[in-house]
Amino acid sequence: MDLIIKTRRGFEKLAASYIKELVGEGAEVLPAPSGYLGIVVVKGLGEGKWKIAELIAEKVLEADRILVVEEVVKADIAEIEKAAVEVAKRYISPGDTFAIRTTRRGTHPFTSIDVNVRVGAAVKEATGAEVDLEEPAKPLYVEIFQDVAAVCVPATREYRKLRRDKPLTLNALRKVAIGQMVYEGDDEAVKKMGERIGRAAQTFEVAELAILLHKQIPARTLRVFLEAVEAGVESRYQIQTRSYGRPVHKVPISVYELYQYVRSRAGEPLIVTDPKGDYVTAVKERLAQLFARERVNVLIGAREGIPPGIYRFADVVVDLIPEVTIATDFVIPSLMIAFTTALEEAGALPRYAGKRVKHK
């Protein structure tokens, strides 16, 4: 093996056809070797493998990760350790950081973690480099296929959701208590809007979602809307709990009369969203002050805006995007993104320092 290319499952043959055009007739290109989906193996490149790897990275969109194979050994942990140390001596300097990334395919008397730990300790001792599992400067990949193991160097960078110096937003978003006016219309429109609002609130894991009434509406409209909001929250929550590697805050839902809701939050920050307000980044310093508090209450209209009399009691009236009236189901996502941008520009968000964060 000279190259191991990782693709999305089902894209192996397509990627292999493009790669074959690049490497020519002298090399062998194997999509899904031994039935392993998401893998293309290239053989017979010789000393030109790095040049071909760079060419694949430049030309083949279907290639998600390109690994240059530096050593191939028997799938024995001692053999893998020895080979990895030899590669590391050529690839890793004492001032670098590194990590071992192991993927096993087949049955073995060791786990991927066993390989990572043992090989990582040996590489650290041999090179003097430090381990950094999150953002290593020089990652080493160990790709195991049944009885064969390949020690590889990546030709493409790693992309991670959370990197050092990225702003952390979740604790700020969990301070937001949303007061959402009831959406009125025919049953189908009310249901769709309620589900979207519920999903949006749960997506950002806001502190709470209060459904607000300020006038008489049909009982059926309120029931359909509430049931839809609850369904939206639940559907998004189930996805989050399955896919997130951390605890998920489920957004509680309540019902208030608008004016009593505002009175009940007296003394707490109150923000009204309306096109007549100030552009959100123009009041970023004020928003930073408000988000220093434990809870920030935000009022969102639906078809009808928030009654102007409420403005007098608001700390800020914000316009999320001048000259555009945002559809009701887009307000929560737009609001959360705008708040994040404003708070980051104001220097009010902490930054990721390379360790897990505890969320309130």
XYZ file of C-alpha atoms in Angstrom:
360
model
C 0.000 0.000 0.000
C 1.171 3.518 -0.845
C -1.949 5.556 -0.138
C -5.121 5.049 1.880
C -7.926 7.402 0.896
C -11.011 7.725 3.084
C -14.323 8.703 1.484
C -17.970 8.798 2.420
C -19.512 5.338 2.238
C -20.768 4.647 -1.250
C -18.282 7.026 -2.887
C -15.365 4.571 -3.095
C -15.803 3.632 -6.760
C -16.396 7.203 -7.846
C -13.296 8.438 -6.002
C -11.277 5.510 -7.354
C -12.206 6.364 -10.947
C -10.905 9.916 -10.569
C -7.788 8.720 -8.775
C -7.111 6.207 -11.531
C -7.103 9.032 -14.068
C -4.485 10.872 -11.994
C -2.116 7.966 -11.277
C -2.220 6.381 -14.725
C -1.855 2.738 -15.716
C 1.232 1.973 -13.645
C -0.581 1.955 -10.312
C -3.347 -0.181 -8.846
C -6.407 1.545 -7.382
C -8.685 -0.600 -5.187
C -12.063 0.744 -4.050
C -13.524 -0.862 -0.894
C -10.736 -3.459 -0.490
C -12.007 -6.677 1.132
C -15.434 -5.040 1.264
C -14.387 -2.191 3.591
C -16.586 0.730 2.625
C -15.262 4.276 2.661
C -11.733 3.165 1.692
C -9.668 3.384 -1.495
C -6.176 1.861 -1.505
C -3.530 2.843 -4.053
C -0.508 0.633 -4.751
C 2.542 0.824 -7.013
C 3.368 4.527 -6.746
C 6.866 4.146 -5.345
C 8.742 7.347 -4.488
C 6.100 9.502 -6.180
C 3.416 8.753 -3.615
C 3.610 12.125 -1.853
C 3.270 13.991 -5.149
C 0.251 11.870 -6.067
C -1.243 12.419 -2.608
C -1.000 16.171 -3.096
C -2.537 15.863 -6.554
C -5.455 13.840 -5.189
C -5.976 16.431 -2.463
C -6.096 19.131 -5.123
C -8.300 17.357 -7.667
C -10.528 14.732 -6.023
C -13.391 16.242 -4.069
C -14.595 12.831 -2.871
C -11.331 12.207 -0.976
C -12.101 13.219 2.615
C -8.738 12.178 4.058
C -5.561 11.132 2.303
C -2.997 9.054 4.199
C 0.494 8.322 2.909
C 1.618 4.864 4.000
C 5.160 4.916 5.413
C 5.361 1.410 6.908
C 3.362 -1.814 6.492
C 3.738 -4.559 9.096
C 1.906 -7.528 10.550
C -1.072 -6.569 12.723
C 0.843 -7.261 15.925
C 1.001 -4.528 18.531
C 4.757 -4.915 19.049
C 5.384 -4.711 15.291
C 3.132 -1.669 15.005
C 4.978 0.028 17.858
C 8.355 -0.569 16.244
C 7.197 0.683 12.845
C 5.514 3.762 14.289
C 8.677 4.750 16.147
C 10.681 4.540 12.920
C 8.178 6.731 11.100
C 8.011 9.165 14.002
C 11.777 9.649 14.033
C 11.554 10.876 10.425
C 8.359 12.857 10.840
C 8.173 14.276 14.375
C 10.610 16.708 16.022
C 11.051 17.288 19.784
C 9.159 20.594 19.631
C 6.125 19.090 17.882
C 2.904 17.747 19.341
C 1.456 14.471 18.114
C -1.349 11.951 18.534
C -1.892 8.382 17.425
C -5.136 7.716 15.540
C -5.910 4.006 15.182
C -8.677 2.361 13.165
C -9.043 -1.444 13.389
C -10.847 -3.596 10.873
C -11.131 -7.231 11.875
C -10.637 -9.198 15.105
C -7.492 -8.737 17.199
C -6.327 -9.439 20.771
C -5.953 -5.677 21.332
C -8.148 -2.600 20.956
C -7.565 0.655 19.107
C -7.057 2.353 22.475
C -4.393 -0.224 23.376
C -2.524 0.728 20.207
C -2.896 4.446 20.829
C -1.579 4.182 24.386
C 1.344 1.854 23.735
C 2.457 3.458 20.479
C 1.949 6.957 21.875
C 4.218 6.234 24.848
C 6.909 4.766 22.584
C 6.792 7.693 20.147
C 6.962 10.213 22.973
C 10.029 8.506 24.411
C 11.712 8.242 21.005
C 11.073 11.835 19.851
C 10.654 13.935 22.987
C 7.458 15.390 21.500
C 4.350 15.992 23.593
C 0.992 14.282 23.160
C -1.930 16.519 22.104
C -5.056 14.516 21.360
C -7.123 17.516 20.258
C -4.910 19.548 17.925
C -1.694 17.662 17.238
C 0.761 19.282 14.871
C 1.908 15.862 13.635
C -0.747 13.114 13.915
C 0.189 9.530 13.035
C -2.459 7.151 11.704
C -2.461 3.392 12.219
C -4.817 1.700 9.756
C -5.355 -2.005 10.451
C -6.916 -4.351 7.888
C -7.270 -7.846 9.361
C -3.666 -9.145 9.622
C -1.957 -6.076 8.094
C -1.234 -2.721 9.718
C -0.185 0.470 7.920
C 1.512 3.380 9.701
C 0.545 6.536 7.835
C 1.214 10.255 7.682
C -1.716 12.475 6.639
C -1.474 14.552 3.485
C -4.564 16.555 4.476
C -5.309 18.521 7.633
C -7.648 17.454 10.413
C -10.869 19.427 10.892
C -12.421 19.488 14.347
C -15.558 21.164 15.687
C -13.811 22.710 18.654
C -10.331 24.162 18.302
C -8.264 26.339 20.576
C -9.243 30.012 20.560
C -12.720 29.330 19.176
C -15.313 31.240 21.241
C -17.467 29.169 23.578
C -21.143 30.011 23.272
C -23.237 27.413 25.053
C -23.183 28.916 28.557
C -24.268 32.269 27.119
C -27.057 30.727 25.044
C -28.340 28.817 28.064
C -28.996 32.148 29.766
C -31.566 33.116 27.143
C -35.224 32.806 28.159
C -37.362 33.225 25.055
C -40.864 34.653 25.178
C -42.507 33.673 21.888
C -45.871 35.069 20.806
C -48.399 32.485 19.581
C -48.488 32.080 15.820
C -52.008 32.288 14.397
C -53.390 30.883 11.129
C -54.883 27.688 9.760
C -54.112 24.480 11.658
C -51.479 23.226 9.215
C -49.552 26.518 9.192
C -49.717 26.767 12.991
C -48.464 23.183 13.352
C -45.522 23.653 10.980
C -44.525 26.937 12.616
C -44.762 25.481 16.119
C -42.567 22.503 15.251
C -39.931 24.742 13.684
C -39.899 27.087 16.653
C -39.578 24.154 19.057
C -36.702 22.621 17.089
C -34.927 25.974 16.894
C -35.203 26.597 20.646
C -33.911 23.107 21.420
C -31.098 23.389 18.874
C -29.571 26.225 20.895
C -30.568 24.713 24.272
C -31.975 28.000 25.537
C -32.884 28.311 29.202
C -36.615 28.180 28.582
C -39.323 28.836 26.018
C -42.428 30.691 27.177
C -45.412 30.835 24.824
C -47.023 34.262 25.213
C -50.639 35.418 24.825
C -51.619 39.074 24.707
C -55.189 38.786 23.386
C -57.995 36.279 23.040
C -57.278 33.520 20.521
C -59.126 30.293 19.659
C -58.406 27.481 22.087
C -57.769 25.130 19.167
C -55.021 27.399 17.798
C -53.276 27.457 21.165
C -53.544 23.672 21.536
C -52.203 22.949 18.047
C -49.359 25.412 18.512
C -48.329 24.074 21.935
C -48.430 20.450 20.812
C -46.320 21.323 17.778
C -43.762 23.235 19.848
C -43.453 20.293 22.231
C -43.039 17.896 19.299
C -40.331 20.125 17.805
C -38.392 20.282 21.051
C -38.660 16.525 21.575
C -37.568 15.582 18.042
C -34.467 17.760 18.196
C -33.670 16.650 21.750
C -33.712 12.976 20.724
C -31.255 13.677 17.909
C -28.965 15.617 20.234
C -28.886 12.945 22.922
C -27.929 10.325 20.333
C -25.230 12.363 18.617
C -23.676 14.656 21.240
C -20.876 13.515 23.498
C -22.105 15.651 26.375
C -25.268 16.145 28.468
C -28.056 17.990 26.637
C -30.332 20.576 28.257
C -33.962 19.952 27.310
C -35.801 23.238 26.906
C -38.800 23.573 29.262
C -41.984 25.062 27.801
C -44.521 27.203 29.657
C -47.433 29.539 28.858
C -47.763 33.142 30.053
C -49.864 36.203 29.417
C -47.468 38.696 27.825
C -47.817 41.593 30.262
C -47.672 39.362 33.331
C -44.607 37.667 31.892
C -42.827 41.029 31.620
C -43.916 41.997 35.129
C -42.680 38.659 36.520
C -39.209 39.326 35.078
C -38.902 42.833 36.556
C -35.288 43.614 37.437
C -33.948 41.089 34.914
C -32.518 41.962 31.489
C -35.241 42.280 28.847
C -34.558 42.404 25.105
C -37.204 42.988 22.442
C -36.611 41.966 18.826
C -38.105 44.354 16.283
C -37.019 45.974 12.987
C -37.518 49.377 14.642
C -34.713 48.680 17.117
C -30.939 49.236 17.017
C -28.810 46.978 14.860
C -27.566 44.206 17.093
C -23.811 44.849 16.745
C -24.348 48.573 17.457
C -25.421 47.615 20.995
C -22.890 44.819 21.504
C -21.339 46.418 24.605
C -24.756 46.747 26.212
C -25.563 43.141 25.316
C -22.300 42.035 26.924
C -23.383 43.773 30.138
C -26.794 42.094 30.039
C -25.299 38.648 29.419
C -23.198 39.017 32.543
C -26.453 38.411 34.448
C -27.925 34.992 35.243
C -30.868 35.198 32.841
C -31.618 37.273 29.749
C -35.251 37.490 28.629
C -35.969 37.952 24.927
C -39.379 38.700 23.377
C -40.208 37.544 19.837
C -43.350 38.448 17.909
C -45.345 36.358 15.429
C -47.085 38.116 12.522
C -47.872 40.925 14.936
C -44.812 42.377 16.600
C -44.333 42.994 20.302
C -46.660 45.807 21.463
C -44.707 49.109 21.535
C -45.716 49.780 25.130
C -43.342 46.964 26.141
C -40.394 48.819 24.585
C -40.294 51.253 27.526
C -39.499 48.376 29.855
C -36.839 46.803 27.649
C -33.137 47.267 28.194
C -32.543 46.980 24.449
C -34.705 46.771 21.320
C -32.665 45.021 18.635
C -32.935 44.720 14.873
C -31.284 41.524 13.688
C -30.867 42.565 10.049
C -31.792 46.029 8.752
C -34.289 46.285 5.871
C -35.374 42.661 6.276
C -38.326 41.318 8.244
C -37.378 37.810 9.362
C -39.961 35.025 9.128
C -41.149 33.881 12.552
C -39.555 30.424 12.329
C -36.161 31.942 11.465
C -36.016 34.442 14.323
C -34.555 32.147 16.998
C -31.652 30.894 14.828
C -30.980 34.429 13.554
C -31.151 35.775 17.084
C -28.742 33.237 18.550
C -26.225 33.753 15.751
C -26.511 37.542 16.071
C -26.036 37.402 19.845
C -23.001 35.173 19.442
C -21.461 37.542 16.895
C -22.115 40.618 19.027
C -20.809 39.022 22.225
C -17.700 37.719 20.471
C -16.976 41.154 19.013
C -17.424 42.654 22.479
C -14.923 40.169 23.915
C -17.572 38.734 26.226
C -17.185 35.068 25.278
C -14.507 32.801 26.753
C -12.335 30.855 24.344
C -11.616 27.178 24.192
C -8.329 26.390 25.900
C -7.996 22.730 25.002
C -9.938 20.979 27.738
C -13.522 19.908 28.225
C -15.906 22.623 29.331
C -18.507 22.235 32.066
C -21.811 23.817 31.057
C -24.234 25.286 33.506
